[in-house]
PDB file of C-alpha atoms in Angstrom:
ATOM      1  CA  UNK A   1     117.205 151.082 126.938  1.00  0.00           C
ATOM      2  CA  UNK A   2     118.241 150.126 130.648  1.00  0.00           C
ATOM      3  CA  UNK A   3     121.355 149.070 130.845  1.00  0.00           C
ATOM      4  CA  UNK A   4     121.498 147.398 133.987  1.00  0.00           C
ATOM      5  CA  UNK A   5     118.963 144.344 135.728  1.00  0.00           C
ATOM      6  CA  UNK A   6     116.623 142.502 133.518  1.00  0.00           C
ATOM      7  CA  UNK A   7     116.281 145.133 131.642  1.00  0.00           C
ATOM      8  CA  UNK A   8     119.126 144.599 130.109  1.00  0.00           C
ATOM      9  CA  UNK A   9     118.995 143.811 126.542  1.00  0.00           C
ATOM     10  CA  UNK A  10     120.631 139.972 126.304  1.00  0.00           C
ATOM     11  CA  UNK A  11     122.707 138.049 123.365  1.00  0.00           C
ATOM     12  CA  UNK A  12     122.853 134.744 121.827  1.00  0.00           C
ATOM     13  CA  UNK A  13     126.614 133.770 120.725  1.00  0.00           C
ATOM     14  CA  UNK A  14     126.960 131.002 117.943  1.00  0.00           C
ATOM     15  CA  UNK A  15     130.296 129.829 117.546  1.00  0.00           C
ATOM     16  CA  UNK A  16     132.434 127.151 117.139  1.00  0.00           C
ATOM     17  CA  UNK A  17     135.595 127.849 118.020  1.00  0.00           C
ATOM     18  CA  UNK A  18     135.557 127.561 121.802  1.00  0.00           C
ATOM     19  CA  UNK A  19     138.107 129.891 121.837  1.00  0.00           C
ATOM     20  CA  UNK A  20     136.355 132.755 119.797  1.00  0.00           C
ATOM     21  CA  UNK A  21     133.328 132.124 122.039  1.00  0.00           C
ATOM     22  CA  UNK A  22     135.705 132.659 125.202  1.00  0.00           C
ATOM     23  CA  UNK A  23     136.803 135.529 124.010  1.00  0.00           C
ATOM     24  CA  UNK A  24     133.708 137.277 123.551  1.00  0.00           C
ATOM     25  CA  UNK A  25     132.516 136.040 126.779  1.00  0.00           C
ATOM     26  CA  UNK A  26     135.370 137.480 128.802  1.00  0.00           C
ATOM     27  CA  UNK A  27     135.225 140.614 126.701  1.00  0.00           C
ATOM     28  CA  UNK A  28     131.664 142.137 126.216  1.00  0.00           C
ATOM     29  CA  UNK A  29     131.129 142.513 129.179  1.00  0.00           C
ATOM     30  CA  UNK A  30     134.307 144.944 129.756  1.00  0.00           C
ATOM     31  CA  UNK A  31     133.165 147.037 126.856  1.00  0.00           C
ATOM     32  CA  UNK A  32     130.430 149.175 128.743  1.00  0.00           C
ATOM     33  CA  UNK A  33     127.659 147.477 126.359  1.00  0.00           C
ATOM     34  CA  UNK A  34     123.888 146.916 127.490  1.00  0.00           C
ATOM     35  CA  UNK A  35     124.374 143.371 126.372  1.00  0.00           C
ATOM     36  CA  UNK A  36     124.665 140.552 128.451  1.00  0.00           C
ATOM     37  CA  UNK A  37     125.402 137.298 127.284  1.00  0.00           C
ATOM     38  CA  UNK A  38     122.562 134.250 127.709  1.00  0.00           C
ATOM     39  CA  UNK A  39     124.312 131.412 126.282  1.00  0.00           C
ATOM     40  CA  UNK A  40     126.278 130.197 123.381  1.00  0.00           C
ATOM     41  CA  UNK A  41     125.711 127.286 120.832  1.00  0.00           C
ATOM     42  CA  UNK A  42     128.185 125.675 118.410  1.00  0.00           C
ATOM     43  CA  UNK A  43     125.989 124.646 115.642  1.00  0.00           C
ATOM     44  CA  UNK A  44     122.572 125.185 113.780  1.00  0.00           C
ATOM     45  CA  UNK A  45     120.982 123.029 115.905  1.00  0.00           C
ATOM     46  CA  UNK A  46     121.634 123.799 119.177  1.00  0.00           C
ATOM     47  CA  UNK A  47     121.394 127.586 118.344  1.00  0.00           C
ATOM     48  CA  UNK A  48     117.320 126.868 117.150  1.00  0.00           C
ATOM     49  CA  UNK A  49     116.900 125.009 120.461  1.00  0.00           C
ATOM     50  CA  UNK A  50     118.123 127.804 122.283  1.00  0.00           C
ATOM     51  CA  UNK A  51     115.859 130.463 119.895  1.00  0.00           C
ATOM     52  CA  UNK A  52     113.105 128.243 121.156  1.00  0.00           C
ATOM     53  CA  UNK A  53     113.505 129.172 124.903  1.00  0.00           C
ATOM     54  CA  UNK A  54     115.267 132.470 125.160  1.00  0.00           C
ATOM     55  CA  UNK A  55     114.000 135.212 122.921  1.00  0.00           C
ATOM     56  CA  UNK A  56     117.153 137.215 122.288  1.00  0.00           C
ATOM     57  CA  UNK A  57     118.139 141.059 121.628  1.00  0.00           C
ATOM     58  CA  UNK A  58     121.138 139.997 119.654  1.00  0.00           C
ATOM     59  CA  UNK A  59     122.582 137.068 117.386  1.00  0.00           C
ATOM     60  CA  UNK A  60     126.472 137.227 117.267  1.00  0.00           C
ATOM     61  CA  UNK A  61     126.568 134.435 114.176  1.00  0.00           C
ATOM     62  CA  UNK A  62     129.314 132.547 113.043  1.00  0.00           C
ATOM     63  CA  UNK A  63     129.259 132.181 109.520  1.00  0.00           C
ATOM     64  CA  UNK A  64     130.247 128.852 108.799  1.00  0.00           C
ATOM     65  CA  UNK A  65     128.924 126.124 111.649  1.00  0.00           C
ATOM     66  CA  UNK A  66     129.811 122.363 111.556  1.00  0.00           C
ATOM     67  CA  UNK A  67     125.656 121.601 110.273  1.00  0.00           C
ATOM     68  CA  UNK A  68     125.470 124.395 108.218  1.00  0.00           C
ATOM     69  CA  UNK A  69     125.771 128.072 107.927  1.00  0.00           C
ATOM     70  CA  UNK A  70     124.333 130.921 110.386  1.00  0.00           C
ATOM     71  CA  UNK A  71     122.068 132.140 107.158  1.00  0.00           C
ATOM     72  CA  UNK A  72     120.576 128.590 107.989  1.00  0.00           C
ATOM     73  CA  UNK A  73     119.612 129.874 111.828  1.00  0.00           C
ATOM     74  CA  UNK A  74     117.448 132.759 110.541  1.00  0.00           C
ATOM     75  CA  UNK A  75     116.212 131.059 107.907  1.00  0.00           C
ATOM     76  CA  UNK A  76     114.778 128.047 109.711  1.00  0.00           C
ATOM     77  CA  UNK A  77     113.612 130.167 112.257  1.00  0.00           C
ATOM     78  CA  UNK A  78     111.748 132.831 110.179  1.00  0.00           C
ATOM     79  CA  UNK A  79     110.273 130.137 108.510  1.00  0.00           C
ATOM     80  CA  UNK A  80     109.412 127.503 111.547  1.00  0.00           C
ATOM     81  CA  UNK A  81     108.347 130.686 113.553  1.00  0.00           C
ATOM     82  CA  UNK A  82     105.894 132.316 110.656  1.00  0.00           C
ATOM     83  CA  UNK A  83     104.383 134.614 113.964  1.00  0.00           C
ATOM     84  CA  UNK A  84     107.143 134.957 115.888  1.00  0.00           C
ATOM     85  CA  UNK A  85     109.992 135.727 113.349  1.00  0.00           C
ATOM     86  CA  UNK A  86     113.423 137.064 114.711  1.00  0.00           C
ATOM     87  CA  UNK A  87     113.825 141.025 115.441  1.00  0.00           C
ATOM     88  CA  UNK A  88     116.443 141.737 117.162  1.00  0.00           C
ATOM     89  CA  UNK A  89     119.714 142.616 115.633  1.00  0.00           C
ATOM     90  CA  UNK A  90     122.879 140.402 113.988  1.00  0.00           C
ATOM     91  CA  UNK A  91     126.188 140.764 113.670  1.00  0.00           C
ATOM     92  CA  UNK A  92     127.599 137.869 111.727  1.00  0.00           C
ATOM     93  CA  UNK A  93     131.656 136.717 112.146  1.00  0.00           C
ATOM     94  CA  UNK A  94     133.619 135.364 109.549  1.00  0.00           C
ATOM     95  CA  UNK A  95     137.109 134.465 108.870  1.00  0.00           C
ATOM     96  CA  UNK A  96     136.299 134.542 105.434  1.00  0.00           C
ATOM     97  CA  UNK A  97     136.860 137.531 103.285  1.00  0.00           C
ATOM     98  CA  UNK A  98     134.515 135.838 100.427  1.00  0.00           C
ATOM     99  CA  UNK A  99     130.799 135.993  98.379  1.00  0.00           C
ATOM    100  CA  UNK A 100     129.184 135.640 102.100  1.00  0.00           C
ATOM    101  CA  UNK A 101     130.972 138.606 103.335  1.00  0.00           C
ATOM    102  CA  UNK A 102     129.542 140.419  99.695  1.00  0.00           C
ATOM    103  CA  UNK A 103     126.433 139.258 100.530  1.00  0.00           C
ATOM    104  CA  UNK A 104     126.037 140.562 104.220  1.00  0.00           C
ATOM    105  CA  UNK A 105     127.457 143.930 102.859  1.00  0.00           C
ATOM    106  CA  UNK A 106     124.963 144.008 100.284  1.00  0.00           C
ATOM    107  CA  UNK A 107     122.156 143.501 102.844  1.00  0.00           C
ATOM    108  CA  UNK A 108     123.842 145.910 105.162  1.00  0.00           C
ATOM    109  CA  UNK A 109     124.293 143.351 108.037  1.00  0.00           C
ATOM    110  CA  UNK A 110     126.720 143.940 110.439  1.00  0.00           C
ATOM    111  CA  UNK A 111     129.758 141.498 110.563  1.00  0.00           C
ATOM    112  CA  UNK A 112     133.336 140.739 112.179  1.00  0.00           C
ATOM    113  CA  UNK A 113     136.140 139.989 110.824  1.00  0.00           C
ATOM    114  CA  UNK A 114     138.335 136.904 112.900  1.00  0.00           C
ATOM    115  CA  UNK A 115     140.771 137.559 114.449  1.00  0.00           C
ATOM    116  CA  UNK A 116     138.269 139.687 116.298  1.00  0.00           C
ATOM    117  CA  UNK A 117     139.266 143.547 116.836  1.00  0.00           C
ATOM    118  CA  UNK A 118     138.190 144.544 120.217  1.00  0.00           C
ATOM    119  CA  UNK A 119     137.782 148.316 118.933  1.00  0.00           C
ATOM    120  CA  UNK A 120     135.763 146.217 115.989  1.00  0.00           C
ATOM    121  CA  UNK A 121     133.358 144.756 118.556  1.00  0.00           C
ATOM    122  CA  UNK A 122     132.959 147.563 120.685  1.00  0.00           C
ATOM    123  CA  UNK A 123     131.413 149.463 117.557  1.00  0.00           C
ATOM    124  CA  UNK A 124     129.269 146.663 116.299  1.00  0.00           C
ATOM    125  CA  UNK A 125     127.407 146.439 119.741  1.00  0.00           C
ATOM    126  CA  UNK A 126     126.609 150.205 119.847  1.00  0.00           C
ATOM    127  CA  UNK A 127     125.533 149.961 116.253  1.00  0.00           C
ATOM    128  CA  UNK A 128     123.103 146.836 117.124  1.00  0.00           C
ATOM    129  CA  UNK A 129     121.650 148.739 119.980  1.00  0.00           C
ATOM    130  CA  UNK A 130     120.828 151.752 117.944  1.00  0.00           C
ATOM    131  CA  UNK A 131     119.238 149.551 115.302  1.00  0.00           C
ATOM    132  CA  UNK A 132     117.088 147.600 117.815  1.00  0.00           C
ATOM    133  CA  UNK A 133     116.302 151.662 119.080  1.00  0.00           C
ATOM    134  CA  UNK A 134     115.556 152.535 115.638  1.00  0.00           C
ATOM    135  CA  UNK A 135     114.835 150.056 113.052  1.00  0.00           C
ATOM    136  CA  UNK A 136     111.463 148.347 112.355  1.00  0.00           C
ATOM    137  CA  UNK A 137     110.711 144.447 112.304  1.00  0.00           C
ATOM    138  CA  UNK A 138     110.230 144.904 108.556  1.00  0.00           C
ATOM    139  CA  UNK A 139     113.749 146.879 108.063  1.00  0.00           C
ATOM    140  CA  UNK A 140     115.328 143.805 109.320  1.00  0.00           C
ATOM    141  CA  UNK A 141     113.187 141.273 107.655  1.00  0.00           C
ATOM    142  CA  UNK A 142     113.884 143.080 104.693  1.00  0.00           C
ATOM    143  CA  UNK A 143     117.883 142.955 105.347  1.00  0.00           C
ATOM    144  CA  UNK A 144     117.629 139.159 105.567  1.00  0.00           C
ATOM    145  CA  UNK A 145     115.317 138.194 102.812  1.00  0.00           C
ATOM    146  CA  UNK A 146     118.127 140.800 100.632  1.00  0.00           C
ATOM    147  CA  UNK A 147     121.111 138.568 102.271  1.00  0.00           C
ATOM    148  CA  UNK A 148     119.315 134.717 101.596  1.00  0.00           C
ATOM    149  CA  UNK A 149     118.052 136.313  97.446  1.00  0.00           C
ATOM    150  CA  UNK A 150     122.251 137.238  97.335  1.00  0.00           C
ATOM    151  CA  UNK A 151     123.528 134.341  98.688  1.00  0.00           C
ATOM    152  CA  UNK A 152     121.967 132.259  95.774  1.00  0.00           C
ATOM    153  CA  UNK A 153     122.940 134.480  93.323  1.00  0.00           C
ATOM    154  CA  UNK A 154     126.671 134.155  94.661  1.00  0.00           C
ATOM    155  CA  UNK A 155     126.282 130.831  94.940  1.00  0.00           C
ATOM    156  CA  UNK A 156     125.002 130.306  91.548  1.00  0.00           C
ATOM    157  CA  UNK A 157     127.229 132.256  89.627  1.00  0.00           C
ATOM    158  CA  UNK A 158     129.905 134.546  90.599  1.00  0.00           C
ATOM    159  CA  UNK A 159     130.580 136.010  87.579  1.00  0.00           C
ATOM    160  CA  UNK A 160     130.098 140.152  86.415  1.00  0.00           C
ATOM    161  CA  UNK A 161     126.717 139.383  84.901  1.00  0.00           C
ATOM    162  CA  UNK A 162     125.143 137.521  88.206  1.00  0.00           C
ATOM    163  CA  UNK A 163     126.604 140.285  90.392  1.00  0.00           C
ATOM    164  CA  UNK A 164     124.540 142.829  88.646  1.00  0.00           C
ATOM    165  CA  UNK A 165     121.459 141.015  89.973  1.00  0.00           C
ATOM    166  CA  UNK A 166     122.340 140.985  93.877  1.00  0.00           C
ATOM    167  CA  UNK A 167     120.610 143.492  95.897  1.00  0.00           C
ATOM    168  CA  UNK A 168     121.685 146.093  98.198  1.00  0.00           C
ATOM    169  CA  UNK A 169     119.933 147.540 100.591  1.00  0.00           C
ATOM    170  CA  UNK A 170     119.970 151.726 101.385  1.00  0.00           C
ATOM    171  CA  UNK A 171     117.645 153.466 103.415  1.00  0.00           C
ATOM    172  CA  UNK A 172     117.130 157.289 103.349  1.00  0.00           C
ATOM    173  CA  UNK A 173     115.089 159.349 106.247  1.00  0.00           C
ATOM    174  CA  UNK A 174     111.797 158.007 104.669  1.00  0.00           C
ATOM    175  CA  UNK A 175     112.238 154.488 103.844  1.00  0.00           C
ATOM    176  CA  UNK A 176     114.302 151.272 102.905  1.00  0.00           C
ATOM    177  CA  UNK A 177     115.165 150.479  99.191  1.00  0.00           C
ATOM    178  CA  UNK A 178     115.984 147.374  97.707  1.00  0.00           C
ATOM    179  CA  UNK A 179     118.109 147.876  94.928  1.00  0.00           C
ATOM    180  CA  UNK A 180     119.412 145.983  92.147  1.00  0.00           C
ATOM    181  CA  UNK A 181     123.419 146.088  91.621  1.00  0.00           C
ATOM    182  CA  UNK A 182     122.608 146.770  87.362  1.00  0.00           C
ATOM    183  CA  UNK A 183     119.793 149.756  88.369  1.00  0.00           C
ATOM    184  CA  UNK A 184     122.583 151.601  90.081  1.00  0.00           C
ATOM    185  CA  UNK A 185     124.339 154.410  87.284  1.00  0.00           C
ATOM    186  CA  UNK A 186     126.805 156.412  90.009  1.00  0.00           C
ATOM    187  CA  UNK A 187     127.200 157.132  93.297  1.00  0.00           C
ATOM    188  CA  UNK A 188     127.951 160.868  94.699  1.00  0.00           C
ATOM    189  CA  UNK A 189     129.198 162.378  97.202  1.00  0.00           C
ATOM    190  CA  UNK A 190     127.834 164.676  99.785  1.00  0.00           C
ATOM    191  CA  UNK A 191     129.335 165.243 102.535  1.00  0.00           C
ATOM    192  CA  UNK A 192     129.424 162.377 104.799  1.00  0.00           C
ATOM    193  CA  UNK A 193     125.830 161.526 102.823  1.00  0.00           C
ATOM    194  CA  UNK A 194     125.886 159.535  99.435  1.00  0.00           C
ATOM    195  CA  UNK A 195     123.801 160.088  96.448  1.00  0.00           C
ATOM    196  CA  UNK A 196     122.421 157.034  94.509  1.00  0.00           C
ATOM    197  CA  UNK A 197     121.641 158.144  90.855  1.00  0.00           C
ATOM    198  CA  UNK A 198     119.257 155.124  89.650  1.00  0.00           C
ATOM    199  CA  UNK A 199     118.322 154.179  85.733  1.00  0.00           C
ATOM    200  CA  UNK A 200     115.645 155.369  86.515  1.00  0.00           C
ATOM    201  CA  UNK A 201     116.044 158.861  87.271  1.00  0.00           C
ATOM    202  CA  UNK A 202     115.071 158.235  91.127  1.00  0.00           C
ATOM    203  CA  UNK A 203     118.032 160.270  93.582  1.00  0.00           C
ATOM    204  CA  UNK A 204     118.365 158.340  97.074  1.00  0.00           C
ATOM    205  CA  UNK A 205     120.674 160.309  99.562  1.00  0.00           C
ATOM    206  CA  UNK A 206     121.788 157.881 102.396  1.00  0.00           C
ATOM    207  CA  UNK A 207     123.471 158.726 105.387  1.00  0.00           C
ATOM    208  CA  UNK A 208     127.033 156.988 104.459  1.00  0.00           C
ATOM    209  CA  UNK A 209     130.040 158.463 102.689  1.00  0.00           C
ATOM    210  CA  UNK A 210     131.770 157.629  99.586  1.00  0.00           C
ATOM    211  CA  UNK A 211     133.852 155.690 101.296  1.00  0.00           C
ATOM    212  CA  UNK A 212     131.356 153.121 102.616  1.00  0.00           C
ATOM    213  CA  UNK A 213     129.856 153.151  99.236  1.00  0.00           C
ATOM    214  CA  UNK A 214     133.510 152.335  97.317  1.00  0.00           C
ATOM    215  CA  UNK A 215     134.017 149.473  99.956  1.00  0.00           C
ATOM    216  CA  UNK A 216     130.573 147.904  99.608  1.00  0.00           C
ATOM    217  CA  UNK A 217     130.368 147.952  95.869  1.00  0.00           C
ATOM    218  CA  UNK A 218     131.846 145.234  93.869  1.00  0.00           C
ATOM    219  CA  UNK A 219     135.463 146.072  92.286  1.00  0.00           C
ATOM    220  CA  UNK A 220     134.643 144.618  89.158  1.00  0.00           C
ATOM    221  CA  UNK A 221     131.589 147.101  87.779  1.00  0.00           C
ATOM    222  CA  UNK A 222     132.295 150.411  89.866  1.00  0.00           C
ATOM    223  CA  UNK A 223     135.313 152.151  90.170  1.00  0.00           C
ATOM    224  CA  UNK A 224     136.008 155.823  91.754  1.00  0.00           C
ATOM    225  CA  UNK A 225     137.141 158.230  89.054  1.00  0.00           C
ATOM    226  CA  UNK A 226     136.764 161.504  91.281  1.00  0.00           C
ATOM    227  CA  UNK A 227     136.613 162.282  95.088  1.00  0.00           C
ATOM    228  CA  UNK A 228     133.436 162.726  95.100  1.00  0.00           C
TER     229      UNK A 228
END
């Protein structure tokens, strides 16, 4: 993708903290990213207005917005826009180290952690412009209809027994998989690739280590008892 001139792919910030959104103004531009920054909004609202005008590369969503959520954003939109759904890519922000940031690891969304980490950002925008590259409108679509079915499973109950229903979403070199937490029996390691052993008897290798695995996976029903 061109990197300079129109070209140049273009992001959406929704935020509001006027400060946060200052920050990433003055800063992602100094990271050597192809994005360039069209506008920001504050809440729900003004952030569908804008999705109405501009068609953007990139949502940089804060998580919780003074009229609702930024779930709400793609979910209005997806469902206003039944033709025209969003493709590009997300990265959501949160200051909140709770169910929603479960629930965007689950649908393996991108997301920031406030106080922002420069370093942080910088890898979050190369990883949204290889998954623009890379990924299909129906990889992403898949992602978010993944995050809104474990949202309201978090929201509903939080307890061991509704966590085995959320899904997760892997992808090997083939295709994506939607998997239930309960179908899941171990994970192994591979290298810097993971094996997913299913109740099933299906074997997924996906292109993330152990470690990325451990931290994903809820505490609570999956626990490392070897390094690999």
């Amino acid at each position: 993708v061109p990197g300079s001139g129109q070209d140049r792919a273009v992001a959406l910030i929704v935020e509001d903290n006027p400060s946060i959104s200052q920050f990433l103004l003055q800063v992602i531009p100094t990271l050597g990213s192809n994005y360039q920054i069209i506008g920001t909004s504050s809440t729900v609202q003004e952030a569908l207005a804008a999705l109405r005008v501009q068609q953007p590369d990139l949502l940089i969503l804060d998580v919780e917005l003074p009229d609702g959520r930024g779930f709400d954003i793609l979910k209005h939109w997806n469902h206003e826009q039944e033709q025209d759904k969003f493709t590009g890519s997300v990265i959501f922000a949160t200051a909140y180290n709770h169910y929603a940031l479960q629930a965007i690891k689950f649908s393996a969304l991108d997301y920031l952690l406030k106080l922002i980490d420069i370093t942080e950002l910088k890898v979050a925008l190369e990883n949204a412009a290889k998954h623009k590259i890379a990924s299909s409108k129906q990889f992403l679509e898949d992602k978010i209809t993944a995050l809104q079915q474990n949202l309201a499973e978090f929201e509903t109950a939080r307890a061991n027994k509704a966590i085995t229903r959320q899904k997760i979403v892997i992808s090997d070199a083939e295709r994506i998989y939607l998997v239930t937490i309960n179908e899941i029996v171990r994970c192994e390691a591979n290298g810097s690739y993971t094996l997913f052993c299913l109740a099933n008897g299906k074997r997924i290798t996906i292109s993330k280590s152990i470690k990325q695995i451990e931290q994903m996976l809820p505490v609570s029903l999956f626990y490392r008892i070897h390094r690999s």
